Amino acid sequence: MRRVLSVAAMLSLREEARSQNLTVGFVPTMGALHAGHGALIAEAAKRHDVVVVSVFVNPTQFGPNEDFERYPRNLELDEATIASYGGTVMFAPSVAEMYPDGPAATIDVGVIGTVLEGRHRPGHFNGVATVVKRLFDIVQADAAYFGAKDFQQTLVVKAMVAQQELPTQVVVLPTIREHDGLAMSSRNVYLSADARQHATVLYRALCEARNAIEAGERSPTVIEQKMADVLSTVRDAEVDYAVVRDSATLSDIDRLTSGNSVVCLIAAKLGTTRLIDNDVMQIP
Ligand code: AMP
């Protein structure tokens, strides 16, 4: 395992890999690593000689009243986790290294970044697109690995890669869950014991939607109402959205039809912690 803190050192390590004809896989993260990140690292380790995991809490993707300051940070622990899943390089740059001209979002991915999460977190996805572009330029990986857990983010990253004509392949892997269905997230540590118990409601609402679709329900309104009904069983869940959308564009759909790929997406606050989850389905 190598720990790389500067952009210059990362660029020279990249050159070294190129000169030895080694393939490079990349897993961008904000640290506080869990088994969800681990699954991405392990898959990259299967496919590549060198696996770079970045640990960077990106200020440009946090809103002014969000949790940038209190976001969990533990580089020693993250380094051990990366090694245990087969990662070979931890790239942990400072904010100054990443943004020598000061942190600012310079890439705009358009409408895909302004709906749903983008509406509730203005500027968030331009911040994500900007940091991922910068990281892709530095790491120059053959492929980069992202979790389906942040579904809209995967669409934003793909849009950015197309817009900027980057050569890195984007691979999306399934969401890893706790035993009771809660999607793993670095933010789950914020949940109180009560909120942690109630947090499974997002997954339960998604299962309700999936069951309804599998049973033949084709009305988005009905499916959304079913999710809302499940979510309303938890009094302290403050729902931002629980919707069914087209999985490529996130636009509204009138009716689910055969061959559609749709995604159910939920965002809700449990106490002070905002959680998101989703489920993608092909309509048979
Ligand atoms: P983060 O550190 O939260 O920015 O996440 C870094 C990467 O790990 C992103 O591609 C996330 O989608 C992915 N990720 C986070 N949680 C999970 C999970 N439970 N399952 C799979 N991937 C995840």
mmCIF file of C-alpha atoms and ligand atoms in Angstrom:
data_model
loop_
_atom_site.group_PDB
_atom_site.id
_atom_site.type_symbol
_atom_site.label_atom_id
_atom_site.label_comp_id
_atom_site.label_asym_id
_atom_site.label_seq_id
_atom_site.Cartn_x
_atom_site.Cartn_y
_atom_site.Cartn_z
ATOM 1 C CA MET A 1 0.000 0.000 0.000
ATOM 2 C CA ARG A 2 1.241 3.432 -0.884
ATOM 3 C CA ARG A 3 -0.050 6.638 0.674
ATOM 4 C CA VAL A 4 0.065 9.550 -1.751
ATOM 5 C CA LEU A 5 -0.701 13.053 -0.509
ATOM 6 C CA SER A 6 0.307 15.321 -3.389
ATOM 7 C CA VAL A 7 -0.885 15.680 -6.971
ATOM 8 C CA ALA A 8 2.735 15.648 -8.200
ATOM 9 C CA ALA A 9 3.420 12.313 -6.482
ATOM 10 C CA MET A 10 0.177 10.834 -7.868
ATOM 11 C CA LEU A 11 1.106 11.952 -11.410
ATOM 12 C CA SER A 12 4.532 10.357 -11.148
ATOM 13 C CA LEU A 13 3.047 7.132 -9.762
ATOM 14 C CA ARG A 14 0.668 7.152 -12.745
ATOM 15 C CA GLU A 15 3.591 7.542 -15.133
ATOM 16 C CA GLU A 16 5.387 4.679 -13.431
ATOM 17 C CA ALA A 17 2.326 2.418 -13.913
ATOM 18 C CA ARG A 18 2.087 3.436 -17.569
ATOM 19 C CA SER A 19 5.758 2.664 -18.191
ATOM 20 C CA GLN A 20 5.172 -0.827 -16.780
ATOM 21 C CA ASN A 21 1.973 -1.341 -18.818
ATOM 22 C CA LEU A 22 -0.108 -1.747 -15.667
ATOM 23 C CA THR A 23 -3.856 -1.103 -15.770
ATOM 24 C CA VAL A 24 -5.258 1.328 -13.232
ATOM 25 C CA GLY A 25 -8.644 1.126 -11.501
ATOM 26 C CA PHE A 26 -9.925 4.063 -9.484
ATOM 27 C CA VAL A 27 -12.403 4.347 -6.610
ATOM 28 C CA PRO A 28 -13.201 7.925 -5.575
ATOM 29 C CA THR A 29 -14.464 8.279 -1.981
ATOM 30 C CA MET A 30 -14.830 10.769 0.847
ATOM 31 C CA GLY A 31 -13.375 8.278 3.343
ATOM 32 C CA ALA A 32 -15.044 6.854 6.464
ATOM 33 C CA LEU A 33 -14.921 3.668 4.443
ATOM 34 C CA HIS A 34 -17.362 0.807 4.918
ATOM 35 C CA ALA A 35 -18.175 -2.451 3.131
ATOM 36 C CA GLY A 36 -19.990 -0.536 0.357
ATOM 37 C CA HIS A 37 -16.726 1.160 -0.586
ATOM 38 C CA GLY A 38 -14.998 -2.173 0.022
ATOM 39 C CA ALA A 39 -17.068 -3.884 -2.663
ATOM 40 C CA LEU A 40 -15.960 -1.257 -5.204
ATOM 41 C CA ILE A 41 -12.310 -1.635 -4.194
ATOM 42 C CA ALA A 42 -12.490 -5.441 -4.308
ATOM 43 C CA GLU A 43 -14.028 -5.413 -7.789
ATOM 44 C CA ALA A 44 -11.414 -2.953 -9.044
ATOM 45 C CA ALA A 45 -8.704 -5.170 -7.517
ATOM 46 C CA LYS A 46 -10.032 -8.126 -9.510
ATOM 47 C CA ARG A 47 -9.783 -6.203 -12.754
ATOM 48 C CA HIS A 48 -6.660 -4.018 -12.414
ATOM 49 C CA ASP A 49 -3.003 -4.170 -11.444
ATOM 50 C CA VAL A 50 -3.097 -0.867 -9.579
ATOM 51 C CA VAL A 51 -6.125 0.253 -7.543
ATOM 52 C CA VAL A 52 -6.138 3.896 -6.503
ATOM 53 C CA VAL A 53 -8.647 4.880 -3.816
ATOM 54 C CA SER A 54 -9.008 8.603 -3.272
ATOM 55 C CA VAL A 55 -10.035 9.888 0.144
ATOM 56 C CA PHE A 56 -11.070 13.497 -0.197
ATOM 57 C CA VAL A 57 -13.899 15.295 1.573
ATOM 58 C CA ASN A 58 -14.761 17.673 -1.240
ATOM 59 C CA PRO A 59 -15.849 21.096 0.044
ATOM 60 C CA THR A 60 -17.461 22.154 -3.259
ATOM 61 C CA GLN A 61 -20.179 19.512 -3.034
ATOM 62 C CA PHE A 62 -21.395 20.538 0.420
ATOM 63 C CA GLY A 63 -23.991 23.287 0.894
ATOM 64 C CA PRO A 64 -23.371 26.046 3.461
ATOM 65 C CA ASN A 65 -25.602 24.356 6.062
ATOM 66 C CA GLU A 66 -24.443 20.811 5.398
ATOM 67 C CA ASP A 67 -22.055 18.561 7.300
ATOM 68 C CA PHE A 68 -18.658 19.368 5.711
ATOM 69 C CA GLU A 69 -17.039 20.227 9.060
ATOM 70 C CA ARG A 70 -18.388 17.241 10.977
ATOM 71 C CA TYR A 71 -18.055 14.682 8.146
ATOM 72 C CA PRO A 72 -16.232 11.649 9.694
ATOM 73 C CA ARG A 73 -12.493 11.597 8.906
ATOM 74 C CA ASN A 74 -10.019 8.840 9.862
ATOM 75 C CA LEU A 75 -7.158 8.356 7.415
ATOM 76 C CA GLU A 76 -5.368 5.628 9.414
ATOM 77 C CA LEU A 77 -8.478 3.462 9.537
ATOM 78 C CA ASP A 78 -9.272 4.141 5.867
ATOM 79 C CA GLU A 79 -5.766 3.121 4.844
ATOM 80 C CA ALA A 80 -6.147 -0.238 6.606
ATOM 81 C CA THR A 81 -9.591 -0.751 5.031
ATOM 82 C CA ILE A 82 -8.287 -0.002 1.538
ATOM 83 C CA ALA A 83 -5.463 -2.512 1.999
ATOM 84 C CA SER A 84 -7.832 -5.167 3.338
ATOM 85 C CA TYR A 85 -9.977 -5.002 0.170
ATOM 86 C CA GLY A 86 -6.995 -5.129 -2.180
ATOM 87 C CA GLY A 87 -6.440 -1.437 -2.900
ATOM 88 C CA THR A 88 -2.825 -0.537 -3.633
ATOM 89 C CA VAL A 89 -2.726 3.262 -3.420
ATOM 90 C CA MET A 90 -4.505 5.700 -1.109
ATOM 91 C CA PHE A 91 -4.586 9.163 -2.676
ATOM 92 C CA ALA A 92 -5.506 11.650 0.046
ATOM 93 C CA PRO A 93 -4.813 15.185 -1.187
ATOM 94 C CA SER A 94 -5.457 18.363 0.807
ATOM 95 C CA VAL A 95 -8.013 20.946 -0.349
ATOM 96 C CA ALA A 96 -5.114 23.201 -1.430
ATOM 97 C CA GLU A 97 -3.620 20.408 -3.555
ATOM 98 C CA MET A 98 -6.936 19.771 -5.264
ATOM 99 C CA TYR A 99 -7.930 23.410 -5.710
ATOM 100 C CA PRO A 100 -4.766 25.542 -5.995
ATOM 101 C CA ASP A 101 -6.910 28.495 -7.151
ATOM 102 C CA GLY A 102 -9.414 28.020 -4.333
ATOM 103 C CA PRO A 103 -12.370 25.630 -4.152
ATOM 104 C CA ALA A 104 -15.041 26.435 -6.752
ATOM 105 C CA ALA A 105 -17.306 24.332 -8.959
ATOM 106 C CA THR A 106 -16.442 25.028 -12.584
ATOM 107 C CA ILE A 107 -18.259 22.231 -14.406
ATOM 108 C CA ASP A 108 -21.993 22.452 -15.060
ATOM 109 C CA VAL A 109 -23.723 19.191 -16.009
ATOM 110 C CA GLY A 110 -27.072 20.849 -16.742
ATOM 111 C CA VAL A 111 -30.523 19.542 -15.896
ATOM 112 C CA ILE A 112 -29.465 16.070 -14.678
ATOM 113 C CA GLY A 113 -27.780 17.898 -11.794
ATOM 114 C CA THR A 114 -30.723 20.152 -10.915
ATOM 115 C CA VAL A 115 -33.602 17.714 -10.344
ATOM 116 C CA LEU A 116 -34.296 15.631 -7.190
ATOM 117 C CA GLU A 117 -31.058 15.702 -5.135
ATOM 118 C CA GLY A 118 -29.940 18.736 -7.127
ATOM 119 C CA ARG A 119 -33.103 20.624 -6.207
ATOM 120 C CA HIS A 120 -32.642 19.863 -2.525
ATOM 121 C CA ARG A 121 -28.874 20.418 -2.619
ATOM 122 C CA PRO A 122 -28.288 23.330 -5.036
ATOM 123 C CA GLY A 123 -24.801 23.249 -6.560
ATOM 124 C CA HIS A 124 -24.067 19.797 -5.150
ATOM 125 C CA PHE A 125 -23.699 17.989 -8.477
ATOM 126 C CA ASN A 126 -21.637 20.712 -10.137
ATOM 127 C CA GLY A 127 -19.303 20.277 -7.158
ATOM 128 C CA VAL A 128 -19.294 16.504 -7.675
ATOM 129 C CA ALA A 129 -18.680 16.801 -11.435
ATOM 130 C CA THR A 130 -15.838 19.272 -10.854
ATOM 131 C CA VAL A 131 -14.016 17.134 -8.293
ATOM 132 C CA VAL A 132 -14.472 13.928 -10.294
ATOM 133 C CA LYS A 133 -13.096 15.652 -13.418
ATOM 134 C CA ARG A 134 -10.061 16.860 -11.467
ATOM 135 C CA LEU A 135 -9.523 13.396 -9.947
ATOM 136 C CA PHE A 136 -9.944 11.676 -13.325
ATOM 137 C CA ASP A 137 -7.358 14.058 -14.856
ATOM 138 C CA ILE A 138 -4.870 13.253 -12.106
ATOM 139 C CA VAL A 139 -5.390 9.484 -11.792
ATOM 140 C CA GLN A 140 -6.013 8.833 -15.528
ATOM 141 C CA ALA A 141 -7.537 5.462 -14.691
ATOM 142 C CA ASP A 142 -8.660 2.897 -17.220
ATOM 143 C CA ALA A 143 -11.902 2.513 -15.262
ATOM 144 C CA ALA A 144 -13.510 4.161 -12.238
ATOM 145 C CA TYR A 145 -15.966 2.433 -9.903
ATOM 146 C CA PHE A 146 -19.097 4.025 -8.428
ATOM 147 C CA GLY A 147 -21.931 2.732 -6.246
ATOM 148 C CA ALA A 148 -25.549 2.578 -7.440
ATOM 149 C CA LYS A 149 -26.446 3.843 -3.951
ATOM 150 C CA ASP A 150 -25.838 7.375 -5.257
ATOM 151 C CA PHE A 151 -27.855 6.771 -8.405
ATOM 152 C CA GLN A 152 -28.178 10.349 -9.629
ATOM 153 C CA GLN A 153 -24.460 10.840 -9.032
ATOM 154 C CA THR A 154 -23.683 7.995 -11.452
ATOM 155 C CA LEU A 155 -25.752 9.768 -14.145
ATOM 156 C CA VAL A 156 -23.990 13.054 -13.396
ATOM 157 C CA VAL A 157 -20.557 11.423 -13.638
ATOM 158 C CA LYS A 158 -21.470 9.758 -16.940
ATOM 159 C CA ALA A 159 -22.765 13.103 -18.263
ATOM 160 C CA MET A 160 -19.543 14.836 -17.195
ATOM 161 C CA VAL A 161 -17.389 12.129 -18.822
ATOM 162 C CA ALA A 162 -19.322 12.491 -22.095
ATOM 163 C CA GLN A 163 -19.256 16.299 -21.954
ATOM 164 C CA GLN A 164 -15.500 16.426 -21.241
ATOM 165 C CA GLU A 165 -14.707 13.488 -23.548
ATOM 166 C CA LEU A 166 -12.677 11.670 -20.891
ATOM 167 C CA PRO A 167 -11.203 8.226 -21.640
ATOM 168 C CA THR A 168 -11.959 6.652 -18.234
ATOM 169 C CA GLN A 169 -14.680 3.974 -18.291
ATOM 170 C CA VAL A 170 -17.395 4.426 -15.640
ATOM 171 C CA VAL A 171 -18.497 1.209 -13.893
ATOM 172 C CA VAL A 172 -21.525 1.173 -11.574
ATOM 173 C CA LEU A 173 -21.857 -1.581 -8.958
ATOM 174 C CA PRO A 174 -24.830 -2.550 -6.741
ATOM 175 C CA THR A 175 -25.670 -1.000 -3.379
ATOM 176 C CA ILE A 176 -24.357 -2.894 -0.368
ATOM 177 C CA ARG A 177 -26.812 -3.057 2.538
ATOM 178 C CA GLU A 178 -26.844 -3.813 6.244
ATOM 179 C CA HIS A 179 -28.605 -7.038 7.253
ATOM 180 C CA ASP A 180 -31.900 -5.203 7.765
ATOM 181 C CA GLY A 181 -31.766 -3.530 4.342
ATOM 182 C CA LEU A 182 -30.422 -0.087 5.277
ATOM 183 C CA ALA A 183 -28.019 1.055 2.553
ATOM 184 C CA MET A 184 -24.527 1.414 3.999
ATOM 185 C CA SER A 185 -23.418 5.031 4.213
ATOM 186 C CA SER A 186 -20.690 6.970 5.990
ATOM 187 C CA ARG A 187 -23.481 9.174 7.344
ATOM 188 C CA ASN A 188 -25.231 6.273 9.144
ATOM 189 C CA VAL A 189 -22.932 6.916 12.118
ATOM 190 C CA TYR A 190 -24.893 10.127 12.761
ATOM 191 C CA LEU A 191 -28.115 8.169 13.388
ATOM 192 C CA SER A 192 -29.354 7.925 16.982
ATOM 193 C CA ALA A 193 -30.356 4.412 18.128
ATOM 194 C CA ASP A 194 -34.017 5.229 17.451
ATOM 195 C CA ALA A 195 -33.371 6.817 14.078
ATOM 196 C CA ARG A 196 -31.169 3.859 13.109
ATOM 197 C CA GLN A 197 -34.084 1.492 13.744
ATOM 198 C CA HIS A 198 -36.491 3.695 11.794
ATOM 199 C CA ALA A 199 -34.019 4.195 8.922
ATOM 200 C CA THR A 200 -34.947 0.846 7.375
ATOM 201 C CA VAL A 201 -38.187 2.526 6.263
ATOM 202 C CA LEU A 202 -36.500 3.735 3.046
ATOM 203 C CA TYR A 203 -35.654 0.178 2.052
ATOM 204 C CA ARG A 204 -39.088 -1.071 3.094
ATOM 205 C CA ALA A 205 -40.748 1.594 0.911
ATOM 206 C CA LEU A 206 -38.561 0.573 -2.046
ATOM 207 C CA CYS A 207 -39.502 -3.100 -1.515
ATOM 208 C CA GLU A 208 -43.183 -2.131 -1.443
ATOM 209 C CA ALA A 209 -42.756 -0.343 -4.781
ATOM 210 C CA ARG A 210 -40.859 -3.281 -6.271
ATOM 211 C CA ASN A 211 -43.524 -5.742 -5.134
ATOM 212 C CA ALA A 212 -46.280 -3.583 -6.622
ATOM 213 C CA ILE A 213 -44.461 -3.302 -9.958
ATOM 214 C CA GLU A 214 -43.765 -7.032 -9.997
ATOM 215 C CA ALA A 215 -47.463 -7.637 -9.308
ATOM 216 C CA GLY A 216 -48.313 -5.603 -12.406
ATOM 217 C CA GLU A 217 -48.872 -2.052 -11.102
ATOM 218 C CA ARG A 218 -48.016 0.422 -13.896
ATOM 219 C CA SER A 219 -49.196 3.763 -12.531
ATOM 220 C CA PRO A 220 -46.381 5.953 -11.144
ATOM 221 C CA THR A 221 -48.912 7.808 -8.975
ATOM 222 C CA VAL A 222 -50.058 4.587 -7.325
ATOM 223 C CA ILE A 223 -46.479 3.367 -6.827
ATOM 224 C CA GLU A 224 -45.422 6.700 -5.337
ATOM 225 C CA GLN A 225 -48.438 6.620 -3.003
ATOM 226 C CA LYS A 226 -47.446 3.139 -1.829
ATOM 227 C CA MET A 227 -43.940 4.397 -0.983
ATOM 228 C CA ALA A 228 -45.416 7.449 0.787
ATOM 229 C CA ASP A 229 -47.716 5.186 2.832
ATOM 230 C CA VAL A 230 -44.799 3.081 4.069
ATOM 231 C CA LEU A 231 -42.703 6.173 4.814
ATOM 232 C CA SER A 232 -45.579 7.733 6.765
ATOM 233 C CA THR A 233 -45.491 4.834 9.251
ATOM 234 C CA VAL A 234 -42.353 6.399 10.752
ATOM 235 C CA ARG A 235 -43.346 9.643 12.434
ATOM 236 C CA ASP A 236 -39.868 11.168 12.519
ATOM 237 C CA ALA A 237 -39.135 10.573 8.807
ATOM 238 C CA GLU A 238 -39.205 13.887 6.932
ATOM 239 C CA VAL A 239 -39.534 12.928 3.265
ATOM 240 C CA ASP A 240 -37.960 15.112 0.552
ATOM 241 C CA TYR A 241 -39.136 12.889 -2.294
ATOM 242 C CA ALA A 242 -40.251 9.332 -3.050
ATOM 243 C CA VAL A 243 -40.693 9.030 -6.793
ATOM 244 C CA VAL A 244 -40.525 6.755 -9.829
ATOM 245 C CA ARG A 245 -38.552 8.133 -12.771
ATOM 246 C CA ASP A 246 -36.991 7.115 -16.059
ATOM 247 C CA SER A 247 -33.612 5.629 -15.078
ATOM 248 C CA ALA A 248 -31.656 7.277 -17.911
ATOM 249 C CA THR A 249 -32.980 10.834 -17.659
ATOM 250 C CA LEU A 250 -34.755 11.004 -14.277
ATOM 251 C CA SER A 251 -37.723 12.543 -16.068
ATOM 252 C CA ASP A 252 -41.337 11.844 -15.074
ATOM 253 C CA ILE A 253 -43.149 8.949 -16.693
ATOM 254 C CA ASP A 254 -46.871 8.796 -17.441
ATOM 255 C CA ARG A 255 -47.105 5.056 -17.217
ATOM 256 C CA LEU A 256 -44.622 2.197 -16.814
ATOM 257 C CA THR A 257 -44.494 0.255 -20.041
ATOM 258 C CA SER A 258 -42.792 -2.920 -21.120
ATOM 259 C CA GLY A 259 -39.097 -2.388 -21.841
ATOM 260 C CA ASN A 260 -38.880 0.741 -19.632
ATOM 261 C CA SER A 261 -36.027 0.979 -17.183
ATOM 262 C CA VAL A 262 -37.262 2.869 -14.153
ATOM 263 C CA VAL A 263 -35.785 3.875 -10.838
ATOM 264 C CA CYS A 264 -37.553 4.438 -7.527
ATOM 265 C CA LEU A 265 -35.714 7.113 -5.548
ATOM 266 C CA ILE A 266 -36.204 8.225 -1.961
ATOM 267 C CA ALA A 267 -34.625 10.962 0.134
ATOM 268 C CA ALA A 268 -35.693 11.442 3.742
ATOM 269 C CA LYS A 269 -34.366 12.963 6.908
ATOM 270 C CA LEU A 270 -34.310 10.807 10.032
ATOM 271 C CA GLY A 271 -33.665 13.216 12.896
ATOM 272 C CA THR A 272 -30.705 15.296 11.742
ATOM 273 C CA THR A 273 -29.464 12.752 9.185
ATOM 274 C CA ARG A 274 -30.503 12.908 5.543
ATOM 275 C CA LEU A 275 -30.559 9.502 3.819
ATOM 276 C CA ILE A 276 -31.042 8.513 0.180
ATOM 277 C CA ASP A 277 -31.759 5.156 -1.425
ATOM 278 C CA ASN A 278 -33.027 3.816 -4.743
ATOM 279 C CA ASP A 279 -33.923 0.707 -6.717
ATOM 280 C CA VAL A 280 -33.642 0.260 -10.484
ATOM 281 C CA MET A 281 -36.100 -2.023 -12.299
ATOM 282 C CA GLN A 282 -36.648 -3.203 -15.843
ATOM 283 C CA ILE A 283 -40.317 -3.492 -16.731
ATOM 284 C CA PRO A 284 -40.855 -6.963 -18.237
HETATM 285 P P1 AMP B 1 -18.781 8.464 -0.663
HETATM 286 O O1 AMP B 1 -17.563 8.186 0.144
HETATM 287 O O2 AMP B 1 -20.049 8.444 0.134
HETATM 288 O O3 AMP B 1 -18.641 9.698 -1.521
HETATM 289 O O4 AMP B 1 -18.938 7.255 -1.684
HETATM 290 C C1 AMP B 1 -17.879 6.885 -2.525
HETATM 291 C C2 AMP B 1 -18.368 5.841 -3.482
HETATM 292 O O5 AMP B 1 -18.834 4.709 -2.770
HETATM 293 C C3 AMP B 1 -19.544 6.338 -4.346
HETATM 294 O O6 AMP B 1 -19.424 5.821 -5.654
HETATM 295 C C4 AMP B 1 -20.725 5.734 -3.633
HETATM 296 O O7 AMP B 1 -21.850 5.545 -4.470
HETATM 297 C C5 AMP B 1 -20.146 4.407 -3.180
HETATM 298 N N1 AMP B 1 -20.954 3.863 -2.094
HETATM 299 C C6 AMP B 1 -21.313 4.484 -0.951
HETATM 300 N N2 AMP B 1 -22.116 3.687 -0.213
HETATM 301 C C7 AMP B 1 -22.291 2.555 -0.925
HETATM 302 C C8 AMP B 1 -23.029 1.342 -0.712
HETATM 303 N N3 AMP B 1 -23.767 1.156 0.371
HETATM 304 N N4 AMP B 1 -22.961 0.393 -1.665
HETATM 305 C C9 AMP B 1 -22.230 0.567 -2.788
HETATM 306 N N5 AMP B 1 -21.509 1.675 -3.051
HETATM 307 C C10 AMP B 1 -21.542 2.662 -2.133
#
